[in-house]
mmCIF file of C-alpha atoms and ligand atoms in Angstrom:
data_model
loop_
_atom_site.group_PDB
_atom_site.id
_atom_site.type_symbol
_atom_site.label_atom_id
_atom_site.label_comp_id
_atom_site.label_asym_id
_atom_site.label_seq_id
_atom_site.Cartn_x
_atom_site.Cartn_y
_atom_site.Cartn_z
ATOM 1 C CA MET A 3 0.006 0.004 0.013
ATOM 2 C CA ALA A 4 1.339 3.491 -0.893
ATOM 3 C CA SER A 5 2.223 6.030 1.767
ATOM 4 C CA LYS A 6 -0.735 8.445 1.752
ATOM 5 C CA GLN A 7 -1.566 9.401 5.294
ATOM 6 C CA LEU A 8 -5.173 9.359 6.249
ATOM 7 C CA ARG A 9 -6.557 12.121 8.462
ATOM 8 C CA ILE A 10 -10.002 10.838 9.411
ATOM 9 C CA LEU A 11 -12.729 13.007 10.856
ATOM 10 C CA VAL A 12 -15.612 11.349 12.710
ATOM 11 C CA PRO A 13 -18.484 13.722 13.595
ATOM 12 C CA VAL A 14 -20.488 12.333 16.501
ATOM 13 C CA LYS A 15 -23.798 13.561 17.929
ATOM 14 C CA ARG A 16 -25.155 13.212 21.457
ATOM 15 C CA VAL A 17 -28.748 11.942 21.163
ATOM 16 C CA VAL A 18 -31.453 10.445 23.403
ATOM 17 C CA ASP A 19 -30.338 6.833 24.022
ATOM 18 C CA TYR A 20 -31.863 4.475 21.431
ATOM 19 C CA GLN A 21 -33.313 2.270 24.122
ATOM 20 C CA ILE A 22 -35.401 5.108 25.571
ATOM 21 C CA ARG A 23 -38.875 5.665 24.214
ATOM 22 C CA PRO A 24 -38.881 9.377 23.277
ATOM 23 C CA ARG A 25 -41.693 11.522 24.690
ATOM 24 C CA VAL A 26 -42.949 14.825 23.276
ATOM 25 C CA ASN A 27 -42.533 17.889 25.578
ATOM 26 C CA LYS A 28 -45.476 19.820 27.015
ATOM 27 C CA ALA A 29 -45.168 22.536 24.357
ATOM 28 C CA GLY A 30 -45.631 19.761 21.714
ATOM 29 C CA ASN A 31 -42.746 20.971 19.568
ATOM 30 C CA ALA A 32 -39.728 18.931 20.674
ATOM 31 C CA ILE A 33 -38.605 15.738 22.442
ATOM 32 C CA GLU A 34 -38.635 15.903 26.265
ATOM 33 C CA THR A 35 -35.003 15.882 27.330
ATOM 34 C CA ASN A 36 -35.324 16.344 31.080
ATOM 35 C CA GLY A 37 -34.198 13.314 33.067
ATOM 36 C CA VAL A 38 -33.527 11.306 29.900
ATOM 37 C CA LYS A 39 -30.436 9.174 29.215
ATOM 38 C CA PHE A 40 -28.232 10.419 26.344
ATOM 39 C CA SER A 41 -25.634 8.441 24.359
ATOM 40 C CA ILE A 42 -23.658 8.637 21.158
ATOM 41 C CA ASN A 43 -25.825 8.359 18.021
ATOM 42 C CA PRO A 44 -25.601 4.639 17.172
ATOM 43 C CA PHE A 45 -24.572 5.243 13.518
ATOM 44 C CA ASP A 46 -21.760 7.480 14.785
ATOM 45 C CA ASP A 47 -20.556 4.759 17.122
ATOM 46 C CA ILE A 48 -20.290 2.525 14.024
ATOM 47 C CA ALA A 49 -18.336 5.311 12.249
ATOM 48 C CA VAL A 50 -15.806 5.538 15.141
ATOM 49 C CA GLU A 51 -15.470 1.764 15.142
ATOM 50 C CA GLU A 52 -14.788 1.723 11.393
ATOM 51 C CA ALA A 53 -12.141 4.475 11.635
ATOM 52 C CA VAL A 54 -10.413 2.557 14.454
ATOM 53 C CA ARG A 55 -10.553 -0.700 12.468
ATOM 54 C CA ILE A 56 -8.961 0.976 9.435
ATOM 55 C CA LYS A 57 -6.202 2.208 11.709
ATOM 56 C CA GLU A 58 -5.713 -1.166 13.399
ATOM 57 C CA LYS A 59 -5.456 -2.869 9.984
ATOM 58 C CA ASN A 60 -3.005 -0.372 8.498
ATOM 59 C CA LYS A 61 -1.244 1.489 11.267
ATOM 60 C CA SER A 62 1.088 3.328 8.929
ATOM 61 C CA LEU A 63 -1.816 4.477 6.731
ATOM 62 C CA VAL A 64 -3.647 6.478 9.401
ATOM 63 C CA GLU A 65 -2.037 9.595 10.783
ATOM 64 C CA ASN A 66 -4.934 10.772 12.936
ATOM 65 C CA ILE A 67 -8.528 10.044 13.887
ATOM 66 C CA HIS A 68 -10.319 13.181 15.105
ATOM 67 C CA ALA A 69 -13.767 13.044 16.706
ATOM 68 C CA VAL A 70 -15.879 16.200 16.799
ATOM 69 C CA SER A 71 -19.248 16.925 18.387
ATOM 70 C CA ILE A 72 -21.453 20.028 18.285
ATOM 71 C CA GLY A 73 -23.725 20.034 21.271
ATOM 72 C CA PRO A 74 -23.998 20.836 24.970
ATOM 73 C CA ALA A 75 -20.945 20.681 27.267
ATOM 74 C CA LYS A 76 -22.083 17.147 28.249
ATOM 75 C CA ALA A 77 -21.240 15.954 24.748
ATOM 76 C CA GLN A 78 -17.693 15.638 26.068
ATOM 77 C CA ASP A 79 -18.776 12.293 27.553
ATOM 78 C CA ILE A 80 -19.345 10.811 24.097
ATOM 79 C CA LEU A 81 -16.067 12.325 22.857
ATOM 80 C CA ARG A 82 -14.242 10.759 25.793
ATOM 81 C CA ASN A 83 -15.749 7.417 24.733
ATOM 82 C CA CYS A 84 -14.491 7.913 21.145
ATOM 83 C CA LEU A 85 -10.991 8.630 22.502
ATOM 84 C CA ALA A 86 -11.211 5.491 24.641
ATOM 85 C CA LYS A 87 -12.139 3.452 21.565
ATOM 86 C CA GLY A 88 -9.118 4.683 19.617
ATOM 87 C CA ALA A 89 -9.703 8.184 18.308
ATOM 88 C CA ASP A 90 -6.490 10.255 18.803
ATOM 89 C CA THR A 91 -7.824 13.773 19.251
ATOM 90 C CA SER A 92 -11.196 15.542 19.601
ATOM 91 C CA THR A 93 -13.058 18.823 19.524
ATOM 92 C CA LEU A 94 -16.143 19.795 21.453
ATOM 93 C CA ILE A 95 -18.058 22.690 19.973
ATOM 94 C CA ASP A 96 -20.338 23.896 22.721
ATOM 95 C CA SER A 97 -23.647 25.047 21.212
ATOM 96 C CA LYS A 98 -25.337 25.376 24.629
ATOM 97 C CA ASP A 99 -29.035 24.519 24.148
ATOM 98 C CA VAL A 100 -29.081 25.383 20.453
ATOM 99 C CA GLN A 101 -29.882 22.439 18.169
ATOM 100 C CA LEU A 102 -28.384 23.239 14.806
ATOM 101 C CA GLU A 103 -30.047 22.238 11.576
ATOM 102 C CA PRO A 104 -28.043 19.814 9.292
ATOM 103 C CA LEU A 105 -26.907 22.578 6.930
ATOM 104 C CA ALA A 106 -25.470 24.603 9.855
ATOM 105 C CA VAL A 107 -23.832 21.446 11.250
ATOM 106 C CA ALA A 108 -22.312 20.742 7.833
ATOM 107 C CA LYS A 109 -20.985 24.327 7.536
ATOM 108 C CA VAL A 110 -19.331 24.128 11.000
ATOM 109 C CA LEU A 111 -17.916 20.669 10.187
ATOM 110 C CA LYS A 112 -16.414 22.065 6.977
ATOM 111 C CA GLU A 113 -14.408 24.530 9.094
ATOM 112 C CA ILE A 114 -13.073 21.612 11.165
ATOM 113 C CA VAL A 115 -12.236 19.689 8.000
ATOM 114 C CA ASP A 116 -10.153 22.615 6.775
ATOM 115 C CA LYS A 117 -8.454 23.066 10.136
ATOM 116 C CA GLN A 118 -7.724 19.348 10.607
ATOM 117 C CA LYS A 119 -6.648 18.817 7.000
ATOM 118 C CA THR A 120 -9.081 15.930 6.899
ATOM 119 C CA ASN A 121 -9.034 13.703 3.798
ATOM 120 C CA LEU A 122 -11.619 11.132 4.888
ATOM 121 C CA ILE A 123 -14.865 11.716 6.796
ATOM 122 C CA ILE A 124 -16.699 8.771 8.285
ATOM 123 C CA MET A 125 -20.027 9.717 9.848
ATOM 124 C CA GLY A 126 -23.466 8.333 10.628
ATOM 125 C CA LYS A 127 -25.984 8.152 7.830
ATOM 126 C CA GLN A 128 -28.567 9.588 10.168
ATOM 127 C CA ALA A 129 -28.966 11.051 13.667
ATOM 128 C CA ILE A 130 -31.727 9.081 15.417
ATOM 129 C CA ASP A 131 -33.197 12.142 17.095
ATOM 130 C CA ASP A 132 -34.004 14.276 14.036
ATOM 131 C CA ASP A 133 -33.866 11.388 11.481
ATOM 132 C CA CYS A 134 -32.715 13.969 8.904
ATOM 133 C CA ASN A 135 -30.176 11.917 6.900
ATOM 134 C CA ASN A 136 -28.878 15.229 5.507
ATOM 135 C CA THR A 137 -25.598 16.247 7.080
ATOM 136 C CA GLY A 138 -23.212 13.882 5.293
ATOM 137 C CA GLN A 139 -24.655 14.702 1.878
ATOM 138 C CA MET A 140 -24.590 18.479 2.594
ATOM 139 C CA LEU A 141 -21.032 18.320 3.861
ATOM 140 C CA ALA A 142 -19.909 16.416 0.773
ATOM 141 C CA GLY A 143 -21.683 19.090 -1.348
ATOM 142 C CA LEU A 144 -20.049 21.979 0.499
ATOM 143 C CA LEU A 145 -16.632 20.372 0.150
ATOM 144 C CA ASN A 146 -17.296 19.194 -3.430
ATOM 145 C CA TRP A 147 -16.082 15.745 -2.391
ATOM 146 C CA PRO A 148 -17.459 12.380 -3.536
ATOM 147 C CA GLN A 149 -19.756 10.626 -1.095
ATOM 148 C CA ALA A 150 -20.588 6.982 -0.425
ATOM 149 C CA THR A 151 -23.715 6.825 1.723
ATOM 150 C CA ASN A 152 -25.197 3.907 3.689
ATOM 151 C CA ALA A 153 -21.913 1.961 3.779
ATOM 152 C CA ALA A 154 -22.142 -1.753 4.681
ATOM 153 C CA LYS A 155 -18.451 -2.467 3.849
ATOM 154 C CA VAL A 156 -15.405 -0.250 3.418
ATOM 155 C CA GLU A 157 -12.239 -1.576 1.774
ATOM 156 C CA PHE A 158 -9.055 0.279 0.813
ATOM 157 C CA VAL A 159 -7.897 -0.747 -2.688
ATOM 158 C CA ASP A 160 -4.807 1.400 -2.228
ATOM 159 C CA SER A 161 -4.098 4.394 0.039
ATOM 160 C CA ASP A 162 -6.088 6.685 -2.301
ATOM 161 C CA THR A 163 -8.940 4.509 -3.425
ATOM 162 C CA VAL A 164 -11.788 3.178 -1.327
ATOM 163 C CA LYS A 165 -14.340 0.557 -2.327
ATOM 164 C CA VAL A 166 -17.673 0.940 -0.534
ATOM 165 C CA THR A 167 -20.520 -1.567 -0.548
ATOM 166 C CA ARG A 168 -23.790 0.290 -0.031
ATOM 167 C CA GLU A 169 -27.068 -1.049 1.202
ATOM 168 C CA ILE A 170 -29.764 -0.304 -1.375
ATOM 169 C CA ASP A 171 -33.399 -1.468 -1.681
ATOM 170 C CA GLY A 172 -33.349 -5.246 -1.798
ATOM 171 C CA GLY A 173 -29.595 -5.560 -2.411
ATOM 172 C CA GLU A 174 -26.139 -4.084 -2.434
ATOM 173 C CA GLU A 175 -24.208 -1.768 -4.682
ATOM 174 C CA THR A 176 -20.389 -1.528 -4.735
ATOM 175 C CA ILE A 177 -18.759 1.720 -5.767
ATOM 176 C CA SER A 178 -15.294 3.087 -5.576
ATOM 177 C CA GLY A 179 -13.918 6.604 -5.151
ATOM 178 C CA THR A 180 -10.699 8.415 -4.506
ATOM 179 C CA LEU A 181 -9.911 10.506 -1.436
ATOM 180 C CA PRO A 182 -10.831 12.980 -0.179
ATOM 181 C CA MET A 183 -14.324 11.635 0.349
ATOM 182 C CA VAL A 184 -17.290 11.309 2.711
ATOM 183 C CA ILE A 185 -18.570 7.905 3.844
ATOM 184 C CA THR A 186 -21.788 7.541 5.832
ATOM 185 C CA THR A 187 -22.415 4.414 7.848
ATOM 186 C CA ASP A 188 -25.261 1.914 7.858
ATOM 187 C CA LEU A 189 -26.108 -0.520 10.683
ATOM 188 C CA ARG A 190 -24.490 -3.631 9.180
ATOM 189 C CA LEU A 191 -21.025 -2.068 8.701
ATOM 190 C CA ASN A 192 -19.698 -3.396 11.983
ATOM 191 C CA THR A 193 -20.475 -4.022 15.623
ATOM 192 C CA PRO A 194 -18.910 -1.345 17.842
ATOM 193 C CA ARG A 195 -16.631 -2.548 20.594
ATOM 194 C CA TYR A 196 -17.292 -2.172 24.284
ATOM 195 C CA VAL A 197 -15.075 0.311 26.134
ATOM 196 C CA GLY A 198 -13.560 -0.797 29.379
ATOM 197 C CA LEU A 199 -12.855 1.438 32.372
ATOM 198 C CA GLN A 200 -9.099 1.240 31.880
ATOM 199 C CA ASN A 201 -9.331 2.693 28.331
ATOM 200 C CA LEU A 202 -11.706 5.359 29.591
ATOM 201 C CA MET A 203 -9.178 6.407 32.205
ATOM 202 C CA LYS A 204 -6.370 6.428 29.646
ATOM 203 C CA ALA A 205 -8.505 8.547 27.294
ATOM 204 C CA LYS A 206 -8.505 11.358 29.831
ATOM 205 C CA LYS A 207 -4.988 12.125 28.719
ATOM 206 C CA LYS A 208 -5.920 12.455 25.069
ATOM 207 C CA PRO A 209 -6.521 15.986 23.683
ATOM 208 C CA MET A 210 -9.988 17.547 23.697
ATOM 209 C CA GLU A 211 -10.121 21.012 22.254
ATOM 210 C CA LYS A 212 -13.058 23.051 23.567
ATOM 211 C CA LEU A 213 -14.646 25.658 21.285
ATOM 212 C CA SER A 214 -18.009 27.338 21.206
ATOM 213 C CA LEU A 215 -20.280 28.406 18.382
ATOM 214 C CA LYS A 216 -18.942 31.936 18.843
ATOM 215 C CA ASP A 217 -15.646 30.717 17.456
ATOM 216 C CA PHE A 218 -17.511 30.187 14.170
ATOM 217 C CA SER A 219 -18.933 33.703 13.821
ATOM 218 C CA ASN A 220 -18.109 33.603 10.079
ATOM 219 C CA VAL A 221 -20.565 30.679 9.656
ATOM 220 C CA ASP A 222 -24.300 31.366 9.217
ATOM 221 C CA VAL A 223 -25.962 28.874 11.592
ATOM 222 C CA GLN A 224 -29.383 30.601 11.680
ATOM 223 C CA PRO A 225 -32.271 28.113 11.561
ATOM 224 C CA ARG A 226 -34.281 28.028 8.308
ATOM 225 C CA LEU A 227 -37.071 25.814 9.553
ATOM 226 C CA LYS A 228 -39.556 25.929 12.410
ATOM 227 C CA VAL A 229 -41.139 22.892 14.054
ATOM 228 C CA ILE A 230 -44.883 23.515 14.040
ATOM 229 C CA SER A 231 -45.888 20.479 16.020
ATOM 230 C CA MET A 232 -44.692 17.042 17.129
ATOM 231 C CA GLU A 233 -46.911 14.072 18.059
ATOM 232 C CA GLU A 234 -46.345 10.673 19.534
ATOM 233 C CA PRO A 235 -47.716 7.724 17.512
ATOM 234 C CA LYS A 236 -51.387 7.028 18.333
ATOM 235 C CA PRO A 237 -51.753 4.045 20.673
ATOM 236 C CA ARG A 238 -52.754 0.854 18.862
ATOM 237 C CA ALA A 239 -56.225 -0.641 19.529
ATOM 238 C CA PRO A 240 -55.904 -3.850 21.580
ATOM 239 C CA GLY A 241 -55.827 -7.146 19.640
ATOM 240 C CA VAL A 242 -58.605 -9.829 19.680
ATOM 241 C CA ALA A 243 -57.873 -13.526 20.147
ATOM 242 C CA VAL A 244 -59.813 -15.810 17.801
ATOM 243 C CA LYS A 245 -60.422 -19.531 18.262
ATOM 244 C CA SER A 246 -60.636 -20.678 14.649
ATOM 245 C CA VAL A 247 -59.884 -19.675 11.045
ATOM 246 C CA ASP A 248 -63.639 -19.260 10.394
ATOM 247 C CA GLU A 249 -63.884 -16.831 13.299
ATOM 248 C CA LEU A 250 -60.818 -14.955 11.953
ATOM 249 C CA ILE A 251 -62.463 -14.645 8.526
ATOM 250 C CA GLU A 252 -65.677 -13.346 10.136
ATOM 251 C CA LYS A 253 -63.775 -10.734 12.120
ATOM 252 C CA LEU A 254 -61.830 -9.627 9.067
ATOM 253 C CA LYS A 255 -65.123 -9.276 7.162
ATOM 254 C CA ASP A 256 -66.594 -7.256 10.068
ATOM 255 C CA VAL A 257 -63.802 -4.670 9.775
ATOM 256 C CA LYS A 258 -63.984 -4.840 5.940
ATOM 257 C CA ALA A 259 -60.367 -6.060 5.718
ATOM 258 C CA ILE A 260 -61.434 -8.725 3.190
HETATM 259 P P1 AMP B 14 -28.539 13.989 10.366
HETATM 260 O O1 AMP B 14 -28.338 14.581 8.978
HETATM 261 O O2 AMP B 14 -28.988 15.045 11.358
HETATM 262 O O3 AMP B 14 -29.446 12.772 10.315
HETATM 263 O O4 AMP B 14 -27.106 13.494 10.865
HETATM 264 C C1 AMP B 14 -26.239 12.701 10.097
HETATM 265 C C2 AMP B 14 -24.886 12.593 10.749
HETATM 266 O O5 AMP B 14 -24.287 13.931 10.831
HETATM 267 C C3 AMP B 14 -24.825 12.107 12.184
HETATM 268 O O6 AMP B 14 -24.872 10.684 12.202
HETATM 269 C C4 AMP B 14 -23.478 12.656 12.648
HETATM 270 O O7 AMP B 14 -22.399 11.882 12.146
HETATM 271 C C5 AMP B 14 -23.463 14.024 11.983
HETATM 272 N N1 AMP B 14 -24.008 15.056 12.893
HETATM 273 C C6 AMP B 14 -25.296 15.560 12.929
HETATM 274 N N2 AMP B 14 -25.418 16.470 13.917
HETATM 275 C C7 AMP B 14 -24.208 16.530 14.535
HETATM 276 C C8 AMP B 14 -23.700 17.288 15.603
HETATM 277 N N3 AMP B 14 -24.452 18.132 16.285
HETATM 278 N N4 AMP B 14 -22.399 17.095 15.996
HETATM 279 C C9 AMP B 14 -21.596 16.249 15.318
HETATM 280 N N5 AMP B 14 -22.031 15.487 14.265
HETATM 281 C C10 AMP B 14 -23.298 15.633 13.876
#
């Protein structure tokens, strides 16, 4: 393999833990976040794992893995976790309580890409809180880089060329591109490792740069959309147990299902 050095950026978002059933707040315009457990967005955890696996496979190929999160100060917990898993450096961009829209996130990430001299971005295909599936594509657009979305497999053909197998409706598609590029992760790409206490302690010594949105005053992060309302799914009507196929057919006829 040739000697191109990879500088990988992994953007990670702090979201309501995937095992928690989200509730809508009293105002009916956002998810209730008080007293709720937060974790790294699962697709971003997969992105970190993939970056670390690339480094473990080809130590000389990867110069740096940088994790970045835009969110509240508490997002440093997920960054610490990324460092414990194998990221080398990190940046927390404190946005206080402001939730940026994907375009604003992409613009801020572009600044980090320039600063970090990133040549490969591996990120989640989707944040499970807003379900936007926008940021990776917008970032690739802003950078004018190729993008491989919904990656199920990532292979380096040489230090410049990456082959990505993508999950598509009912099958797979394999594409290849040259760096710099953006890859977004799908669920089947890998199974993220568990982080032990020892690695978490060691990670405390790894660098975490702390910035705030004010450090990006040149970037327009103004929201362009307004949430009008948010509703929880309607509760399902209870099921009915039937004793025979004939009874089932009768019931289905009653509700005009057949
Ligand atoms: P979305 O377009 O909101 O569904 O998010 C797609 C991906 O963009 C996520 O999986 C993250 O990798 C990245 N991302 C979105 N929001 C943030 C954020 N606030 N901080 C860091 N990365 C983010």
